[in-house]
Coordinates of C-alpha atoms in Angstrom, one line a residue:
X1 CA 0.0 0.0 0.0
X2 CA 2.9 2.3 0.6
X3 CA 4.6 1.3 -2.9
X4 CA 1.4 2.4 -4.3
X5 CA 0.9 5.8 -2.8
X6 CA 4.6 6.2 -3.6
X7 CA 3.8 5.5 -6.8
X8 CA 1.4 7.5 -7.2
X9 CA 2.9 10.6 -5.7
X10 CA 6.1 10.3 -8.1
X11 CA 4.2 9.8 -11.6
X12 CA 1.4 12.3 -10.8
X13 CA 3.3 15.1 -11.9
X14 CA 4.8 13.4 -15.7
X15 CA 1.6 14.5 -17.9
X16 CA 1.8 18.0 -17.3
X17 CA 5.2 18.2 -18.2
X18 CA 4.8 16.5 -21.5
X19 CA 2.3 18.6 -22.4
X20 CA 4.2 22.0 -21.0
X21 CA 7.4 20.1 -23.5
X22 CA 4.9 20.0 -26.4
X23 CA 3.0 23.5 -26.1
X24 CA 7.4 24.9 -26.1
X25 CA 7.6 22.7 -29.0
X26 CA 4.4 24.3 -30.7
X27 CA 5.9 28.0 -29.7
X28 CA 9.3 27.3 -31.0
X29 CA 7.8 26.1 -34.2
X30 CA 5.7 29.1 -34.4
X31 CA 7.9 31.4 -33.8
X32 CA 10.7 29.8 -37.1
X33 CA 7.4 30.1 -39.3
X34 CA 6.6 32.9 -38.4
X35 CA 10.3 34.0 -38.8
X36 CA 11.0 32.4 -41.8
X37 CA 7.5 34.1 -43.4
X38 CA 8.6 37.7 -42.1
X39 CA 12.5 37.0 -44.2
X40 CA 10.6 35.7 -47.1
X41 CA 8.1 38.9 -47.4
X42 CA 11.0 41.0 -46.5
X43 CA 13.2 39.2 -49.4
X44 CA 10.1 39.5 -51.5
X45 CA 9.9 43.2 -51.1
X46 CA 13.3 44.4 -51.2
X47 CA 13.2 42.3 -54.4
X48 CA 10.2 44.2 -55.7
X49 CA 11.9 47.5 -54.4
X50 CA 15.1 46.4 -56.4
X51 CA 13.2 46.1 -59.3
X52 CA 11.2 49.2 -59.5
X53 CA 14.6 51.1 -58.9
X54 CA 16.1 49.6 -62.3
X55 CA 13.3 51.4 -64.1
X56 CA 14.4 54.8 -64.7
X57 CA 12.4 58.0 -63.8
X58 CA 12.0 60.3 -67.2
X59 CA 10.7 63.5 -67.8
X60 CA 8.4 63.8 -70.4
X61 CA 7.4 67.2 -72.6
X62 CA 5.6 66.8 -75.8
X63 CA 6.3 68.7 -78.9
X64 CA 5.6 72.1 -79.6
X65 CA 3.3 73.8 -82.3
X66 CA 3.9 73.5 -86.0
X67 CA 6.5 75.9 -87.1
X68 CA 6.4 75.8 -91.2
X69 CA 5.1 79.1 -91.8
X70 CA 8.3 80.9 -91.2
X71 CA 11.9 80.5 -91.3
X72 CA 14.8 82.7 -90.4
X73 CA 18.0 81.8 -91.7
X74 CA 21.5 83.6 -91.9
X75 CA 23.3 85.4 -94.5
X76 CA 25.9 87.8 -95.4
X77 CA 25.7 91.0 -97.2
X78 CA 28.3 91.4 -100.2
X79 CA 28.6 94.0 -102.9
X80 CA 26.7 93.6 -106.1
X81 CA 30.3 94.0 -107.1
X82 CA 33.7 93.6 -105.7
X83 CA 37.3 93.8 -108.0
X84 CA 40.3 93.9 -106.3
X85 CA 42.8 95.9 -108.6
X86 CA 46.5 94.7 -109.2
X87 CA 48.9 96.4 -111.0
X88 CA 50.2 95.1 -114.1
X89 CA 54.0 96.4 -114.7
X90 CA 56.3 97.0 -112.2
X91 CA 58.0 99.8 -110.5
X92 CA 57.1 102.2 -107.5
X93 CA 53.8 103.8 -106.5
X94 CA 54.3 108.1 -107.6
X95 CA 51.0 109.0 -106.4
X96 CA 47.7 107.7 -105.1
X97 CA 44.3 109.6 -105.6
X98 CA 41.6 108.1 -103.8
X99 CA 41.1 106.7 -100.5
X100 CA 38.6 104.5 -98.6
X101 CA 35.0 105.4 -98.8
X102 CA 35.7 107.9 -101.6
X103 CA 33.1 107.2 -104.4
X104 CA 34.8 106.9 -108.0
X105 CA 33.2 106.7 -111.4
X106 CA 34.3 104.2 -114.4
X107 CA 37.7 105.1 -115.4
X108 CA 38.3 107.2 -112.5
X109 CA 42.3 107.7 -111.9
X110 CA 43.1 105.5 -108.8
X111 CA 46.9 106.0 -109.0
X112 CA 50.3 106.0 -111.0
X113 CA 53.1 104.3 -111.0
X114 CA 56.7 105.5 -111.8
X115 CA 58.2 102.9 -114.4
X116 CA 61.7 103.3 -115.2
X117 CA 62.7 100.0 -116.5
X118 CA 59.4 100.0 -119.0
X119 CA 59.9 103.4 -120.1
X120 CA 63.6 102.0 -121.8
X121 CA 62.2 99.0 -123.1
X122 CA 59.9 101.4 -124.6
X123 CA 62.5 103.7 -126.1
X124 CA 64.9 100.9 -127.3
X125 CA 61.8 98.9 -128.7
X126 CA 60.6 102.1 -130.9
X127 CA 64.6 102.9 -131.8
X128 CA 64.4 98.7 -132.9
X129 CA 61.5 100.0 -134.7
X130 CA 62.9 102.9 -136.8
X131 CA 65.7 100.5 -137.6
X132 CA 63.7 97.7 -139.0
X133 CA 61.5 100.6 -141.0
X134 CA 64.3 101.7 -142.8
X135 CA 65.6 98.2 -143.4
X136 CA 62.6 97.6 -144.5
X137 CA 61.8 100.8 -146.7
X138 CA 65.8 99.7 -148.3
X139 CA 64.6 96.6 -149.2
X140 CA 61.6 97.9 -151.0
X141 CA 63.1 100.4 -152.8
X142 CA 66.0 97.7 -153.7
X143 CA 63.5 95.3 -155.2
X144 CA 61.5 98.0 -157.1
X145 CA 64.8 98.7 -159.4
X146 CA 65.8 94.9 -159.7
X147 CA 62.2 94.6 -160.6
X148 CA 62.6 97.1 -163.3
X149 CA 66.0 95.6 -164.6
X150 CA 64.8 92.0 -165.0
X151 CA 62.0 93.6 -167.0
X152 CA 64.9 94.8 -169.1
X153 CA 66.8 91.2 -168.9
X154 CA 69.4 92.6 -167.2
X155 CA 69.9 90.5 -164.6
X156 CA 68.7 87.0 -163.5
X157 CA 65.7 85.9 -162.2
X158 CA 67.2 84.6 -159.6
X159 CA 68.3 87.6 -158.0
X160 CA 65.4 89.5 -158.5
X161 CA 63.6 87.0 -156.2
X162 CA 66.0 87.1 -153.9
X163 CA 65.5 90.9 -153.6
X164 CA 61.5 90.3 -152.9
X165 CA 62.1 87.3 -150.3
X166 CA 64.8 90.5 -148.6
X167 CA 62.0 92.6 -148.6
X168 CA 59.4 90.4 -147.0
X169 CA 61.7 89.3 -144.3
X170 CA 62.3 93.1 -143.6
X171 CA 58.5 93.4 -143.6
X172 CA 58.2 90.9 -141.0
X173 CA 60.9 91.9 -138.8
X174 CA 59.2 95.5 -138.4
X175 CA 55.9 94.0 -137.6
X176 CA 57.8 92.0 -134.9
X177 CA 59.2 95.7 -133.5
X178 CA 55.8 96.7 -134.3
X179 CA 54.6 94.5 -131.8
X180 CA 56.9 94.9 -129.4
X181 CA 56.6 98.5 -129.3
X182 CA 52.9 98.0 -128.8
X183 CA 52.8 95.5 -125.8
X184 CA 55.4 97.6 -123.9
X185 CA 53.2 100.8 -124.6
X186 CA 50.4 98.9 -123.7
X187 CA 52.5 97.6 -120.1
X188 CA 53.2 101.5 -119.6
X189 CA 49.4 102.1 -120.3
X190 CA 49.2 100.1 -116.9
X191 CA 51.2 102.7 -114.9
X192 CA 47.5 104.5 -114.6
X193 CA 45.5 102.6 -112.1
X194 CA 41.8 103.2 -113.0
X195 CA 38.5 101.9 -111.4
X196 CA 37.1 99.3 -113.5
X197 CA 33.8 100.6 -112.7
X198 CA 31.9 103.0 -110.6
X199 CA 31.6 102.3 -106.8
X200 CA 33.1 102.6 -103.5
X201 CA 36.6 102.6 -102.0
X202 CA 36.6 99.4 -100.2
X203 CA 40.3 98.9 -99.2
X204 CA 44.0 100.9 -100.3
X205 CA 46.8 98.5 -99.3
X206 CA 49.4 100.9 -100.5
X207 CA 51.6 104.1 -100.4
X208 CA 53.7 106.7 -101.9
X209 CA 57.1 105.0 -102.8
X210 CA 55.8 101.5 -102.5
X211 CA 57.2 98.9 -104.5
X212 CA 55.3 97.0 -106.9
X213 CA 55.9 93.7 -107.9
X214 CA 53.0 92.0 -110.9
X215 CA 52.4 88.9 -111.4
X216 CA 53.3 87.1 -108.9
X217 CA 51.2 84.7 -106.2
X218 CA 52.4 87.2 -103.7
X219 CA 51.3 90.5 -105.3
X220 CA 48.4 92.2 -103.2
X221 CA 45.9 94.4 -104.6
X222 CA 46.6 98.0 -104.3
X223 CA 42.6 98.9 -104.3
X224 CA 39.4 97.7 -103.9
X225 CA 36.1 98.8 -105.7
X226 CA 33.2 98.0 -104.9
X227 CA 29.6 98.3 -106.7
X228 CA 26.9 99.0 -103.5
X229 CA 24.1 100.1 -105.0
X230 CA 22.9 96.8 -104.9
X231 CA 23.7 93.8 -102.6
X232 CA 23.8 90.1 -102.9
X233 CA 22.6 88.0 -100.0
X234 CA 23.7 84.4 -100.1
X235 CA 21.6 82.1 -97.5
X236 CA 21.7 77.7 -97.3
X237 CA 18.1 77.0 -97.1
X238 CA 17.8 73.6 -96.1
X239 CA 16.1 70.7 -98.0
X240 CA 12.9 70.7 -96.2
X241 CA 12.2 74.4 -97.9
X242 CA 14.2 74.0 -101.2
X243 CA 10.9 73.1 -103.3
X244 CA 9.7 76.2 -101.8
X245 CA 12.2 78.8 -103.3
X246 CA 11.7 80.4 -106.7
X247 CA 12.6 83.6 -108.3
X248 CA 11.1 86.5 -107.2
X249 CA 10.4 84.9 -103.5
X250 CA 10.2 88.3 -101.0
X251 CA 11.5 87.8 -97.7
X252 CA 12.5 90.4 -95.2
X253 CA 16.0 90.9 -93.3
X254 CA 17.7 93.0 -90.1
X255 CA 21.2 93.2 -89.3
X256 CA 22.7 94.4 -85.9
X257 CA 23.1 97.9 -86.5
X258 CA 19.7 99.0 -87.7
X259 CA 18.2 96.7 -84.6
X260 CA 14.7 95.4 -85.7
X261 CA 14.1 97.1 -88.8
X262 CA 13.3 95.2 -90.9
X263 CA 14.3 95.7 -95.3
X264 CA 13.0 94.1 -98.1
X265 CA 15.0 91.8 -100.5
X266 CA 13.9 89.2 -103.3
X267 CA 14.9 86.0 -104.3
X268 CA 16.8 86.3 -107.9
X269 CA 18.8 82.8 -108.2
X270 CA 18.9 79.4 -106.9
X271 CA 21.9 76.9 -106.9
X272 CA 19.0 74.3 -107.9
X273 CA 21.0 71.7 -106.5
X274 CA 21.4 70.7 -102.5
X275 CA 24.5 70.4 -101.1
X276 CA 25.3 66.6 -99.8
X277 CA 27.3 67.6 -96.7
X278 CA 25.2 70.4 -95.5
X279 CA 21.8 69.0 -96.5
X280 CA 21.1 72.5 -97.9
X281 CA 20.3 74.5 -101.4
X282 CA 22.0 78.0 -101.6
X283 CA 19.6 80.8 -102.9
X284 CA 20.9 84.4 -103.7
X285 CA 18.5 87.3 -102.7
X286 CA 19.5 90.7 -103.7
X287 CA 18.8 94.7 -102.0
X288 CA 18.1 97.6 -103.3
X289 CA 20.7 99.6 -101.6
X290 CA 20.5 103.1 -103.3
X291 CA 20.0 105.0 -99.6
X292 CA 23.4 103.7 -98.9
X293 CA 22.2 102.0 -95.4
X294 CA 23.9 98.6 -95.5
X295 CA 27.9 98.0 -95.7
X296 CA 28.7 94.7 -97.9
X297 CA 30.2 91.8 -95.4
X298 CA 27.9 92.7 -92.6
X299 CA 25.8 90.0 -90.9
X300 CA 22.0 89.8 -91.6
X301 CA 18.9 87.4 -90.4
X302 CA 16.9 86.6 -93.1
X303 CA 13.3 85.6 -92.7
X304 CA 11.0 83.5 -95.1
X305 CA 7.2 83.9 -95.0
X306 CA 5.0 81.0 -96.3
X307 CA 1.2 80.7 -97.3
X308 CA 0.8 77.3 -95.8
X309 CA 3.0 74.4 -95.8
X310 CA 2.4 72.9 -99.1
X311 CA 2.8 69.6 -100.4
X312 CA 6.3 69.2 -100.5
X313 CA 7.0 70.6 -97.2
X314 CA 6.3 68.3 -94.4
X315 CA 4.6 69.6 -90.9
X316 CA 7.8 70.1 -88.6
X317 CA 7.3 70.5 -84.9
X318 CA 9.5 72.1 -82.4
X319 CA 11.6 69.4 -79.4
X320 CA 14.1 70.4 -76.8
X321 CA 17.7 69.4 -78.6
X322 CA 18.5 67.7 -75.3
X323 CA 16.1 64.9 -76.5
X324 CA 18.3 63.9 -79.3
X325 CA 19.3 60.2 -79.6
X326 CA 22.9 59.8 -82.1
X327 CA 22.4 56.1 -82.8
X328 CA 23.6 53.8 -85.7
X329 CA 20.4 53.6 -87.8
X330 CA 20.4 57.6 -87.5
X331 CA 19.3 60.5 -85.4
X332 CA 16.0 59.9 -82.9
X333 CA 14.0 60.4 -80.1
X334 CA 12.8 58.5 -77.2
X335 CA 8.9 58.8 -77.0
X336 CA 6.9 56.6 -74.0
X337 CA 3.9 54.7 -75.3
X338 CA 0.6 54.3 -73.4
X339 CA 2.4 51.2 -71.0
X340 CA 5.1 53.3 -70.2
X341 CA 7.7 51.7 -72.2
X342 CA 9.8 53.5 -74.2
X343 CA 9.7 53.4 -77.9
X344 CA 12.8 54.9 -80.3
X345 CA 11.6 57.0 -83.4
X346 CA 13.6 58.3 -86.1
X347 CA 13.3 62.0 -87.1
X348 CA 14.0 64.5 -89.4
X349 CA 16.1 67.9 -88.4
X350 CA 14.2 70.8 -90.4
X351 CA 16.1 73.7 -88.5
X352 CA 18.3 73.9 -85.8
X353 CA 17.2 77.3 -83.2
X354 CA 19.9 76.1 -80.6
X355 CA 18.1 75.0 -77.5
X356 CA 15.2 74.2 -79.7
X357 CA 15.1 72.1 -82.8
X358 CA 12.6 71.9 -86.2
X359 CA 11.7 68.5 -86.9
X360 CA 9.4 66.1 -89.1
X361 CA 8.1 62.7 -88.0
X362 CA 6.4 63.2 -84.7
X363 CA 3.3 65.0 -83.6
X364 CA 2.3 67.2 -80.7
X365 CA 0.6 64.1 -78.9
X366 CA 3.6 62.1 -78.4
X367 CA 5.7 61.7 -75.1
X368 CA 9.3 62.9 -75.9
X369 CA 11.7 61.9 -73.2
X370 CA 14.3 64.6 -72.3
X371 CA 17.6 64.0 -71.6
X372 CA 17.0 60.1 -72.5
X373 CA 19.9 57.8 -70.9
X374 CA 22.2 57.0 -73.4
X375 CA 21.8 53.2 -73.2
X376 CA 18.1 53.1 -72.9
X377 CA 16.5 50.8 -75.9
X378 CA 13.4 50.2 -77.5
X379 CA 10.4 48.6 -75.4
X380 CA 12.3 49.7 -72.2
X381 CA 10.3 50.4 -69.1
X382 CA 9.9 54.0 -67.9
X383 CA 8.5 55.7 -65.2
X384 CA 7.5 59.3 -67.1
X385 CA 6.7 62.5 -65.5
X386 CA 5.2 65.4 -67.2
X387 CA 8.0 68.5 -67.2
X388 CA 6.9 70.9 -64.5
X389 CA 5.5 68.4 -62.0
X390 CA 6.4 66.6 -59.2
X391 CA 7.2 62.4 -59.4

């Protein structure tokens, strides 16, 4: 009866401590699910997070109005015409008449040269001359009277010929002083500088006592004239526009010095043929300059006015130039499409303003991304923001 009591008093307390092992258990196993749940979330989300910050942020704009209607290009000014004058003979300057700015008519005395060395070629060329005249005028009279003897059989045929072939060689060695005398009178004639034509003064490059050296690759001009009662504009119009130009065209110009006034000038001539490295035609305008405003070589804007577009000309539309893309296949843009992934287009450049650029191929409802990463690629995910608002 005791064993029994003793028994019973020992194994009394063995249940509840099975059950407090298994409840631990239970906890414990709880608490690693629950754990290992909480990493895996966690790894999920970070993942996620990772993810999303791979996909670049972009700014979007779209493209501006249509611009076709007008079109300002640049261009200089030159004289309707411009000759440098050389001199021809050499020697040293005596005198010069005219300066820059002074106004000359055709003809006009510009300058004179001394010539000493041409002025004795000219005097021993015309004492040549008087020789081979009276050489000449011998030998005429000579073959007149040998003429008249063989007539008379009184001497040889022979000789009488050889009288005539005397005189013709004396006949042709005058014409060759002849010459002579003419082309150095004519070299002399060059010791008067004269304006080819009436203008303006444009340059002097030389003085009193001045040496001049002609014809060589180092000879400068001594003057030159220049025609401005007209002037020539010369302006690269690019492709986009060339169908555009014909003769007669108005357009309107300013330069710097007037401010925004603007003057009148009309298209007279078209190189009718666009330039493969440029991508442009060059057109020649010309201005009535008879008020004597404008100076040839200044700088001028020249804007083009158009009716409409026309067929030929395509709509262009204006895009930041920071959204240009240089690839391979050719210049593009990055534009998002409605799942926000990006989407590479080709495009046209119609006219460069600087910070802005012309172009053909998009409209004004696409998504232009500026300042595109260099490596981003077509079907590329994007998150876009509209320029001027917050992400």
């Amino acid at each position: 009866m005791a064993d029994t009591h003793a028994a019973a008093v020992h194994g009394g307390p063995r249940p509840h401590l099975r059950w407090i092992i298994v409840g631990g258990a239970c906890v414990f196993g709880i608490i690693v699910v629950a754990g290992t749940l909480t990493r895996l979330h966690d790894r999920h989300r970070l993942h996620g997070e990772n993810v999303a910050a791979l996909v670049p942020s972009v700014t979007v704009v779209h493209p501006g109005g249509h611009a076709v209607d007008t079109l300002v290009l640049p261009a200089i000014l030159q004289a309707w015409y411009s000759a440098p004058v050389y001199a021809r003979t050499n020697g040293y300057l005596r005198q010069w008449y005219v300066d820059i700015g002074q106004k000359v008519t055709a003809g006009q005395l510009l300058a004179e040269i001394d010539t000493p060395d041409v002025d004795l070629q000219l005097a021993g060329a015309r004492a040549a001359l008087g020789t081979r005249t009276a050489q000449r005028d011998l030998a005429r009279i000579t073959s007149r009277r040998w003429d008249r003897l063989n007539a008379l059989n009184a001497v040889s045929q022979q000789e009488t010929d050889e009288r005539r072939g005397n005189l013709a060689a004396s006949e042709a060695t005058r014409h060759e002083s002849a010459a002579d005398v003419e082309r150095l009178e004519t070299l002399s004639g060059f010791k008067r500088i004269i304006a080819p034509f009436a203008g303006v003064v444009t340059s002097r490059a030389t003085d009193i006592g001045a040496l001049i050296v002609a014809g060589t690759a180092a000879s400068q001009p001594l003057f030159t004239v220049s025609d401005v009662t007209r002037l020539r504009l010369y302006v690269r119009v690019p492709q986009a526009y060339a169908a555009r130009m014909h003769d007669g065209f108005a357009a309107r110009f300013t330069v710097p010095d007037y401010g925004t006034r603007p003057f009148d000038a009309r298209l007279i001539h078209s190189a009718d043929a666009v330039d493969s490295q440029s991508g442009t035609m060059l057109v020649q305008l010309v201005y009535d300059n008879a008020a004597n405003l404008l100076k040839p070589g200044a700088y001028a804007q020249v804007t083009f006015r158009f009716d409409g577009p026309g067929p030929q000309a395509p709509p262009g539309v204006r895009i930041p130039a920071s959204s240009l893309l240089f690839r391979r296949e050719g210049t593009g843009v990055a534009l998002v499409d409605g799942s926000d992934h990006a989407r590479i287009r080709p495009i046209s450049i119609v006219t460069d303003f600087g910070t802005e650029l012309e172009v053909t191929g998009l409209s004004a409802q696409d998504r232009i991304i500026t300042n595109p990463p260099d490596d981003i690629g077509d079907g590329d995910p994007v998150h876009p923001h509209e320029a001027g608002h917050g992400a």
